[in-house]
């Protein structure tokens, strides 16, 4: 990795704020796209998952459908960057998400940096879920995601858009790998729980700088952002660990 090569990851709000039920967006999708052409997030009131790919933001609904989001759609949490791959490798045919993660671990320069990553190829299966629109008073995210339907996409061509975040960023982002999926036709997708890859490749973009934008709202000022069970909440909302 060249020591003089720096790339910025832009993030609005905190994952810990989402966990506490801060779902009101104070940044538009149009404003977000000024900071990057690749990313993930959600929309105002948890009204769908977000994928940003090739400079276009898509809304992924609970029924698995995907549509381009309008520029004035608000987001309470999103992460984007200008995606420039620094590492490209083929992944093992038939790799599960865990096996792909091990292969990616082996080619990253260090676990102390942030990485945007893109997996493109054909998937035998993708298991996903998608948040559904919430109404006030907003429930904590650990309760709101109980409504999520688990979806399965079989024999599809598409892209996994993800960010690998160091453990020291727990609460700022999602430690480990936070991943969303959208198909090549840009008509279906969701928040990735697991996948089995038929064949494909991974591209990694190493990010050295974090531009963090915090909301100027009463809800954010009063939010409980350091709960004792933060790790357990993240596991339940992101991977459905501990879900009934």
PDB file of C-alpha atoms in Angstrom:
ATOM      1  CA  UNK A   1       0.000   0.000   0.000  1.00  0.00           C
ATOM      2  CA  UNK A   2       1.507   3.378  -0.980  1.00  0.00           C
ATOM      3  CA  UNK A   3       2.074   5.421   2.156  1.00  0.00           C
ATOM      4  CA  UNK A   4       0.906   8.612   0.428  1.00  0.00           C
ATOM      5  CA  UNK A   5      -2.380   7.159  -0.895  1.00  0.00           C
ATOM      6  CA  UNK A   6      -5.340   8.241   1.208  1.00  0.00           C
ATOM      7  CA  UNK A   7      -9.049   7.708   0.662  1.00  0.00           C
ATOM      8  CA  UNK A   8     -11.966   9.056   2.687  1.00  0.00           C
ATOM      9  CA  UNK A   9     -14.950   7.126   3.984  1.00  0.00           C
ATOM     10  CA  UNK A  10     -17.888   9.447   4.656  1.00  0.00           C
ATOM     11  CA  UNK A  11     -20.510   8.514   7.238  1.00  0.00           C
ATOM     12  CA  UNK A  12     -23.614  10.275   8.478  1.00  0.00           C
ATOM     13  CA  UNK A  13     -24.627   9.510  12.084  1.00  0.00           C
ATOM     14  CA  UNK A  14     -23.721   6.397  14.106  1.00  0.00           C
ATOM     15  CA  UNK A  15     -24.826   2.792  14.150  1.00  0.00           C
ATOM     16  CA  UNK A  16     -25.322   3.212  17.907  1.00  0.00           C
ATOM     17  CA  UNK A  17     -27.856   5.963  17.174  1.00  0.00           C
ATOM     18  CA  UNK A  18     -29.842   3.622  14.917  1.00  0.00           C
ATOM     19  CA  UNK A  19     -29.840   1.005  17.660  1.00  0.00           C
ATOM     20  CA  UNK A  20     -31.346   3.604  19.998  1.00  0.00           C
ATOM     21  CA  UNK A  21     -34.171   4.366  17.565  1.00  0.00           C
ATOM     22  CA  UNK A  22     -32.825   7.549  15.923  1.00  0.00           C
ATOM     23  CA  UNK A  23     -34.459   6.932  12.540  1.00  0.00           C
ATOM     24  CA  UNK A  24     -35.227  10.487  11.433  1.00  0.00           C
ATOM     25  CA  UNK A  25     -33.062  11.400   8.462  1.00  0.00           C
ATOM     26  CA  UNK A  26     -31.392  14.818   8.386  1.00  0.00           C
ATOM     27  CA  UNK A  27     -29.415  14.361   5.155  1.00  0.00           C
ATOM     28  CA  UNK A  28     -30.799  13.820   1.674  1.00  0.00           C
ATOM     29  CA  UNK A  29     -29.653  11.151  -0.732  1.00  0.00           C
ATOM     30  CA  UNK A  30     -28.612  13.902  -3.128  1.00  0.00           C
ATOM     31  CA  UNK A  31     -26.315  15.409  -0.482  1.00  0.00           C
ATOM     32  CA  UNK A  32     -24.951  11.974   0.391  1.00  0.00           C
ATOM     33  CA  UNK A  33     -23.959  11.260  -3.216  1.00  0.00           C
ATOM     34  CA  UNK A  34     -21.742  14.351  -3.172  1.00  0.00           C
ATOM     35  CA  UNK A  35     -19.476  12.349  -0.832  1.00  0.00           C
ATOM     36  CA  UNK A  36     -19.242   9.029  -2.659  1.00  0.00           C
ATOM     37  CA  UNK A  37     -20.462   6.775  -5.450  1.00  0.00           C
ATOM     38  CA  UNK A  38     -20.507   3.494  -3.483  1.00  0.00           C
ATOM     39  CA  UNK A  39     -22.071   2.641  -0.154  1.00  0.00           C
ATOM     40  CA  UNK A  40     -24.834   1.332   2.088  1.00  0.00           C
ATOM     41  CA  UNK A  41     -27.286   2.681   4.640  1.00  0.00           C
ATOM     42  CA  UNK A  42     -30.985   3.081   5.331  1.00  0.00           C
ATOM     43  CA  UNK A  43     -33.749   5.631   4.836  1.00  0.00           C
ATOM     44  CA  UNK A  44     -35.881   7.888   7.014  1.00  0.00           C
ATOM     45  CA  UNK A  45     -38.005   5.851   9.467  1.00  0.00           C
ATOM     46  CA  UNK A  46     -36.082   2.685   8.407  1.00  0.00           C
ATOM     47  CA  UNK A  47     -38.073   2.727   5.177  1.00  0.00           C
ATOM     48  CA  UNK A  48     -35.850   0.192   3.399  1.00  0.00           C
ATOM     49  CA  UNK A  49     -32.178  -0.623   3.065  1.00  0.00           C
ATOM     50  CA  UNK A  50     -29.899   1.541   0.903  1.00  0.00           C
ATOM     51  CA  UNK A  51     -27.362   0.506  -1.719  1.00  0.00           C
ATOM     52  CA  UNK A  52     -25.244   3.078  -3.545  1.00  0.00           C
ATOM     53  CA  UNK A  53     -23.587   1.665  -6.658  1.00  0.00           C
ATOM     54  CA  UNK A  54     -22.182   3.495  -9.676  1.00  0.00           C
ATOM     55  CA  UNK A  55     -23.305   6.780  -8.154  1.00  0.00           C
ATOM     56  CA  UNK A  56     -26.985   5.800  -7.880  1.00  0.00           C
ATOM     57  CA  UNK A  57     -28.823   5.184  -4.590  1.00  0.00           C
ATOM     58  CA  UNK A  58     -31.345   2.344  -4.510  1.00  0.00           C
ATOM     59  CA  UNK A  59     -34.022   1.589  -1.924  1.00  0.00           C
ATOM     60  CA  UNK A  60     -34.419  -2.113  -1.063  1.00  0.00           C
ATOM     61  CA  UNK A  61     -37.878  -2.932   0.281  1.00  0.00           C
ATOM     62  CA  UNK A  62     -39.067  -5.674   2.615  1.00  0.00           C
ATOM     63  CA  UNK A  63     -40.459  -7.689  -0.296  1.00  0.00           C
ATOM     64  CA  UNK A  64     -36.988  -7.843  -1.862  1.00  0.00           C
ATOM     65  CA  UNK A  65     -37.635  -5.282  -4.601  1.00  0.00           C
ATOM     66  CA  UNK A  66     -35.182  -2.478  -5.449  1.00  0.00           C
ATOM     67  CA  UNK A  67     -35.891   0.919  -7.013  1.00  0.00           C
ATOM     68  CA  UNK A  68     -33.835   4.074  -7.536  1.00  0.00           C
ATOM     69  CA  UNK A  69     -34.359   6.506  -4.651  1.00  0.00           C
ATOM     70  CA  UNK A  70     -35.238  10.174  -5.307  1.00  0.00           C
ATOM     71  CA  UNK A  71     -32.608  12.805  -4.509  1.00  0.00           C
ATOM     72  CA  UNK A  72     -34.759  14.249  -1.703  1.00  0.00           C
ATOM     73  CA  UNK A  73     -35.111  10.920   0.164  1.00  0.00           C
ATOM     74  CA  UNK A  74     -33.670  11.378   3.653  1.00  0.00           C
ATOM     75  CA  UNK A  75     -31.234   9.050   5.416  1.00  0.00           C
ATOM     76  CA  UNK A  76     -30.540   8.703   9.166  1.00  0.00           C
ATOM     77  CA  UNK A  77     -27.433   6.547   8.596  1.00  0.00           C
ATOM     78  CA  UNK A  78     -25.255   5.828   5.575  1.00  0.00           C
ATOM     79  CA  UNK A  79     -21.624   5.121   4.656  1.00  0.00           C
ATOM     80  CA  UNK A  80     -20.157   6.007   1.250  1.00  0.00           C
ATOM     81  CA  UNK A  81     -16.826   6.434  -0.525  1.00  0.00           C
ATOM     82  CA  UNK A  82     -15.531   6.963  -4.031  1.00  0.00           C
ATOM     83  CA  UNK A  83     -14.742   3.367  -4.868  1.00  0.00           C
ATOM     84  CA  UNK A  84     -11.282   2.822  -6.368  1.00  0.00           C
ATOM     85  CA  UNK A  85     -10.122  -0.803  -5.989  1.00  0.00           C
ATOM     86  CA  UNK A  86      -6.621  -1.316  -4.605  1.00  0.00           C
ATOM     87  CA  UNK A  87      -6.831  -5.139  -4.517  1.00  0.00           C
ATOM     88  CA  UNK A  88      -8.726  -7.491  -6.866  1.00  0.00           C
ATOM     89  CA  UNK A  89      -8.862 -11.281  -6.448  1.00  0.00           C
ATOM     90  CA  UNK A  90     -10.986 -14.215  -7.549  1.00  0.00           C
ATOM     91  CA  UNK A  91     -12.855 -15.877  -4.690  1.00  0.00           C
ATOM     92  CA  UNK A  92     -13.075 -19.682  -4.286  1.00  0.00           C
ATOM     93  CA  UNK A  93     -15.912 -21.228  -6.288  1.00  0.00           C
ATOM     94  CA  UNK A  94     -18.734 -22.277  -3.985  1.00  0.00           C
ATOM     95  CA  UNK A  95     -17.547 -20.087  -1.086  1.00  0.00           C
ATOM     96  CA  UNK A  96     -20.007 -19.277   1.677  1.00  0.00           C
ATOM     97  CA  UNK A  97     -19.957 -15.847   3.285  1.00  0.00           C
ATOM     98  CA  UNK A  98     -17.708 -17.144   6.086  1.00  0.00           C
ATOM     99  CA  UNK A  99     -15.330 -18.782   3.612  1.00  0.00           C
ATOM    100  CA  UNK A 100     -15.214 -15.662   1.457  1.00  0.00           C
ATOM    101  CA  UNK A 101     -14.457 -13.625   4.581  1.00  0.00           C
ATOM    102  CA  UNK A 102     -11.484 -15.869   5.381  1.00  0.00           C
ATOM    103  CA  UNK A 103     -10.178 -15.457   1.827  1.00  0.00           C
ATOM    104  CA  UNK A 104     -10.539 -11.681   2.088  1.00  0.00           C
ATOM    105  CA  UNK A 105      -8.753 -11.638   5.467  1.00  0.00           C
ATOM    106  CA  UNK A 106      -5.772 -13.226   3.763  1.00  0.00           C
ATOM    107  CA  UNK A 107      -5.378 -10.421   1.221  1.00  0.00           C
ATOM    108  CA  UNK A 108      -6.052  -7.318   3.329  1.00  0.00           C
ATOM    109  CA  UNK A 109      -3.059  -5.187   4.248  1.00  0.00           C
ATOM    110  CA  UNK A 110      -4.124  -4.774   7.878  1.00  0.00           C
ATOM    111  CA  UNK A 111      -7.158  -5.254  10.109  1.00  0.00           C
ATOM    112  CA  UNK A 112      -6.664  -1.710  11.421  1.00  0.00           C
ATOM    113  CA  UNK A 113      -8.019   0.033   8.313  1.00  0.00           C
ATOM    114  CA  UNK A 114     -11.506   0.435   6.904  1.00  0.00           C
ATOM    115  CA  UNK A 115     -12.246  -1.277   3.591  1.00  0.00           C
ATOM    116  CA  UNK A 116     -15.010  -0.802   1.072  1.00  0.00           C
ATOM    117  CA  UNK A 117     -15.461  -4.069  -0.795  1.00  0.00           C
ATOM    118  CA  UNK A 118     -17.404  -5.250  -3.794  1.00  0.00           C
ATOM    119  CA  UNK A 119     -18.107  -8.902  -4.612  1.00  0.00           C
ATOM    120  CA  UNK A 120     -19.450  -9.444  -8.113  1.00  0.00           C
ATOM    121  CA  UNK A 121     -20.438 -12.736  -9.665  1.00  0.00           C
ATOM    122  CA  UNK A 122     -23.061 -15.445  -9.708  1.00  0.00           C
ATOM    123  CA  UNK A 123     -24.560 -16.595  -6.431  1.00  0.00           C
ATOM    124  CA  UNK A 124     -26.158 -19.986  -5.861  1.00  0.00           C
ATOM    125  CA  UNK A 125     -28.049 -18.486  -2.974  1.00  0.00           C
ATOM    126  CA  UNK A 126     -28.271 -15.254  -0.993  1.00  0.00           C
ATOM    127  CA  UNK A 127     -30.119 -15.054   2.317  1.00  0.00           C
ATOM    128  CA  UNK A 128     -31.159 -11.495   3.146  1.00  0.00           C
ATOM    129  CA  UNK A 129     -33.520  -9.394   5.160  1.00  0.00           C
ATOM    130  CA  UNK A 130     -34.737  -5.810   4.878  1.00  0.00           C
ATOM    131  CA  UNK A 131     -35.884  -3.323   7.478  1.00  0.00           C
ATOM    132  CA  UNK A 132     -39.494  -2.116   7.233  1.00  0.00           C
ATOM    133  CA  UNK A 133     -40.861   1.390   7.743  1.00  0.00           C
ATOM    134  CA  UNK A 134     -41.421   2.337  11.376  1.00  0.00           C
ATOM    135  CA  UNK A 135     -43.931   4.701  12.911  1.00  0.00           C
ATOM    136  CA  UNK A 136     -43.474   7.036  15.864  1.00  0.00           C
ATOM    137  CA  UNK A 137     -42.834   6.492  18.696  1.00  0.00           C
ATOM    138  CA  UNK A 138     -39.867   4.609  17.216  1.00  0.00           C
ATOM    139  CA  UNK A 139     -38.883   1.325  18.836  1.00  0.00           C
ATOM    140  CA  UNK A 140     -35.215   0.429  19.401  1.00  0.00           C
ATOM    141  CA  UNK A 141     -33.730  -1.309  16.384  1.00  0.00           C
ATOM    142  CA  UNK A 142     -33.454  -4.646  18.204  1.00  0.00           C
ATOM    143  CA  UNK A 143     -37.268  -4.637  18.340  1.00  0.00           C
ATOM    144  CA  UNK A 144     -37.886  -3.020  14.952  1.00  0.00           C
ATOM    145  CA  UNK A 145     -35.914  -5.711  13.104  1.00  0.00           C
ATOM    146  CA  UNK A 146     -38.154  -8.425  14.574  1.00  0.00           C
ATOM    147  CA  UNK A 147     -40.574  -7.457  11.777  1.00  0.00           C
ATOM    148  CA  UNK A 148     -38.050  -8.239   9.044  1.00  0.00           C
ATOM    149  CA  UNK A 149     -38.889 -11.027   6.645  1.00  0.00           C
ATOM    150  CA  UNK A 150     -36.014 -13.319   5.661  1.00  0.00           C
ATOM    151  CA  UNK A 151     -35.667 -13.491   1.879  1.00  0.00           C
ATOM    152  CA  UNK A 152     -33.818 -15.945  -0.344  1.00  0.00           C
ATOM    153  CA  UNK A 153     -32.510 -15.258  -3.841  1.00  0.00           C
ATOM    154  CA  UNK A 154     -31.432 -18.318  -5.846  1.00  0.00           C
ATOM    155  CA  UNK A 155     -29.155 -18.528  -8.895  1.00  0.00           C
ATOM    156  CA  UNK A 156     -28.680 -14.781  -9.323  1.00  0.00           C
ATOM    157  CA  UNK A 157     -26.043 -12.489 -10.821  1.00  0.00           C
ATOM    158  CA  UNK A 158     -25.322  -9.481  -8.698  1.00  0.00           C
ATOM    159  CA  UNK A 159     -23.121  -7.459  -6.382  1.00  0.00           C
ATOM    160  CA  UNK A 160     -22.475  -7.478  -2.652  1.00  0.00           C
ATOM    161  CA  UNK A 161     -21.620  -3.973  -1.448  1.00  0.00           C
ATOM    162  CA  UNK A 162     -19.937  -3.999   1.947  1.00  0.00           C
ATOM    163  CA  UNK A 163     -17.700  -2.244   4.450  1.00  0.00           C
ATOM    164  CA  UNK A 164     -15.228  -4.025   6.704  1.00  0.00           C
ATOM    165  CA  UNK A 165     -14.849  -2.023   9.895  1.00  0.00           C
ATOM    166  CA  UNK A 166     -12.205  -2.468  12.629  1.00  0.00           C
ATOM    167  CA  UNK A 167     -13.419  -3.635  16.032  1.00  0.00           C
ATOM    168  CA  UNK A 168     -12.335  -0.351  17.607  1.00  0.00           C
ATOM    169  CA  UNK A 169     -15.145   1.370  15.654  1.00  0.00           C
ATOM    170  CA  UNK A 170     -17.923  -0.573  17.369  1.00  0.00           C
ATOM    171  CA  UNK A 171     -20.909   1.736  17.737  1.00  0.00           C
ATOM    172  CA  UNK A 172     -19.611   4.158  15.111  1.00  0.00           C
ATOM    173  CA  UNK A 173     -20.196   1.502  12.476  1.00  0.00           C
ATOM    174  CA  UNK A 174     -20.749  -2.244  12.402  1.00  0.00           C
ATOM    175  CA  UNK A 175     -17.555  -4.072  13.440  1.00  0.00           C
ATOM    176  CA  UNK A 176     -16.656  -6.824  11.026  1.00  0.00           C
ATOM    177  CA  UNK A 177     -18.447  -6.754   7.676  1.00  0.00           C
ATOM    178  CA  UNK A 178     -21.711  -4.899   6.990  1.00  0.00           C
ATOM    179  CA  UNK A 179     -23.054  -6.053   3.610  1.00  0.00           C
ATOM    180  CA  UNK A 180     -25.981  -5.360   1.269  1.00  0.00           C
ATOM    181  CA  UNK A 181     -26.841  -7.015  -2.055  1.00  0.00           C
ATOM    182  CA  UNK A 182     -28.367  -5.878  -5.332  1.00  0.00           C
ATOM    183  CA  UNK A 183     -28.803  -7.899  -8.518  1.00  0.00           C
ATOM    184  CA  UNK A 184     -27.450  -6.935 -11.937  1.00  0.00           C
ATOM    185  CA  UNK A 185     -30.874  -5.780 -13.142  1.00  0.00           C
ATOM    186  CA  UNK A 186     -31.101  -3.454 -10.095  1.00  0.00           C
ATOM    187  CA  UNK A 187     -34.564  -4.808  -9.272  1.00  0.00           C
ATOM    188  CA  UNK A 188     -34.022  -6.886  -6.108  1.00  0.00           C
ATOM    189  CA  UNK A 189     -31.768  -7.002  -3.072  1.00  0.00           C
ATOM    190  CA  UNK A 190     -31.448  -6.769   0.695  1.00  0.00           C
ATOM    191  CA  UNK A 191     -29.238  -6.801   3.775  1.00  0.00           C
ATOM    192  CA  UNK A 192     -26.978  -9.851   3.477  1.00  0.00           C
ATOM    193  CA  UNK A 193     -27.135 -12.536   6.155  1.00  0.00           C
ATOM    194  CA  UNK A 194     -25.353 -15.280   4.197  1.00  0.00           C
ATOM    195  CA  UNK A 195     -24.551 -16.375   0.653  1.00  0.00           C
ATOM    196  CA  UNK A 196     -23.056 -19.171  -1.388  1.00  0.00           C
ATOM    197  CA  UNK A 197     -21.030 -17.976  -4.348  1.00  0.00           C
ATOM    198  CA  UNK A 198     -21.060 -19.916  -7.615  1.00  0.00           C
ATOM    199  CA  UNK A 199     -18.107 -17.924  -8.924  1.00  0.00           C
ATOM    200  CA  UNK A 200     -16.949 -14.341  -8.583  1.00  0.00           C
ATOM    201  CA  UNK A 201     -14.318 -11.846  -7.556  1.00  0.00           C
ATOM    202  CA  UNK A 202     -13.749  -9.350  -4.771  1.00  0.00           C
ATOM    203  CA  UNK A 203     -12.417  -5.817  -5.113  1.00  0.00           C
ATOM    204  CA  UNK A 204     -11.139  -3.955  -2.062  1.00  0.00           C
ATOM    205  CA  UNK A 205     -10.782  -0.209  -1.588  1.00  0.00           C
ATOM    206  CA  UNK A 206      -8.667   0.693   1.437  1.00  0.00           C
ATOM    207  CA  UNK A 207      -9.916   3.782   3.323  1.00  0.00           C
ATOM    208  CA  UNK A 208      -7.581   5.722   5.609  1.00  0.00           C
ATOM    209  CA  UNK A 209      -9.709   8.748   6.587  1.00  0.00           C
ATOM    210  CA  UNK A 210     -13.112   8.862   8.290  1.00  0.00           C
ATOM    211  CA  UNK A 211     -15.356  11.889   7.754  1.00  0.00           C
ATOM    212  CA  UNK A 212     -18.076  11.543  10.382  1.00  0.00           C
ATOM    213  CA  UNK A 213     -21.144  13.811  10.287  1.00  0.00           C
ATOM    214  CA  UNK A 214     -23.317  13.840  13.417  1.00  0.00           C
ATOM    215  CA  UNK A 215     -26.966  14.972  13.472  1.00  0.00           C
ATOM    216  CA  UNK A 216     -27.847  18.281  15.094  1.00  0.00           C
ATOM    217  CA  UNK A 217     -31.121  17.053  16.582  1.00  0.00           C
ATOM    218  CA  UNK A 218     -32.606  16.795  20.054  1.00  0.00           C
ATOM    219  CA  UNK A 219     -33.102  13.042  19.564  1.00  0.00           C
ATOM    220  CA  UNK A 220     -29.407  12.516  18.862  1.00  0.00           C
ATOM    221  CA  UNK A 221     -28.313  14.722  21.778  1.00  0.00           C
ATOM    222  CA  UNK A 222     -30.419  12.639  24.160  1.00  0.00           C
ATOM    223  CA  UNK A 223     -29.649   9.206  22.679  1.00  0.00           C
ATOM    224  CA  UNK A 224     -28.043   6.429  24.745  1.00  0.00           C
ATOM    225  CA  UNK A 225     -25.034   5.703  22.554  1.00  0.00           C
ATOM    226  CA  UNK A 226     -22.960   3.507  24.886  1.00  0.00           C
ATOM    227  CA  UNK A 227     -25.232   0.712  26.170  1.00  0.00           C
ATOM    228  CA  UNK A 228     -23.625  -2.155  28.070  1.00  0.00           C
ATOM    229  CA  UNK A 229     -25.017  -4.681  25.582  1.00  0.00           C
ATOM    230  CA  UNK A 230     -23.895  -2.850  22.435  1.00  0.00           C
ATOM    231  CA  UNK A 231     -22.182  -5.936  20.984  1.00  0.00           C
ATOM    232  CA  UNK A 232     -25.276  -8.105  21.500  1.00  0.00           C
ATOM    233  CA  UNK A 233     -27.545  -5.474  19.939  1.00  0.00           C
ATOM    234  CA  UNK A 234     -25.326  -5.276  16.858  1.00  0.00           C
ATOM    235  CA  UNK A 235     -25.277  -9.064  16.529  1.00  0.00           C
ATOM    236  CA  UNK A 236     -29.080  -9.267  16.693  1.00  0.00           C
ATOM    237  CA  UNK A 237     -29.826  -6.443  14.260  1.00  0.00           C
ATOM    238  CA  UNK A 238     -27.109  -7.207  11.707  1.00  0.00           C
ATOM    239  CA  UNK A 239     -26.996 -11.027  11.649  1.00  0.00           C
ATOM    240  CA  UNK A 240     -30.199 -11.989  13.541  1.00  0.00           C
ATOM    241  CA  UNK A 241     -28.083 -13.624  16.273  1.00  0.00           C
ATOM    242  CA  UNK A 242     -30.340 -14.297  19.240  1.00  0.00           C
ATOM    243  CA  UNK A 243     -33.499 -13.620  17.286  1.00  0.00           C
ATOM    244  CA  UNK A 244     -36.463 -15.730  18.374  1.00  0.00           C
TER     245      UNK A 244
END
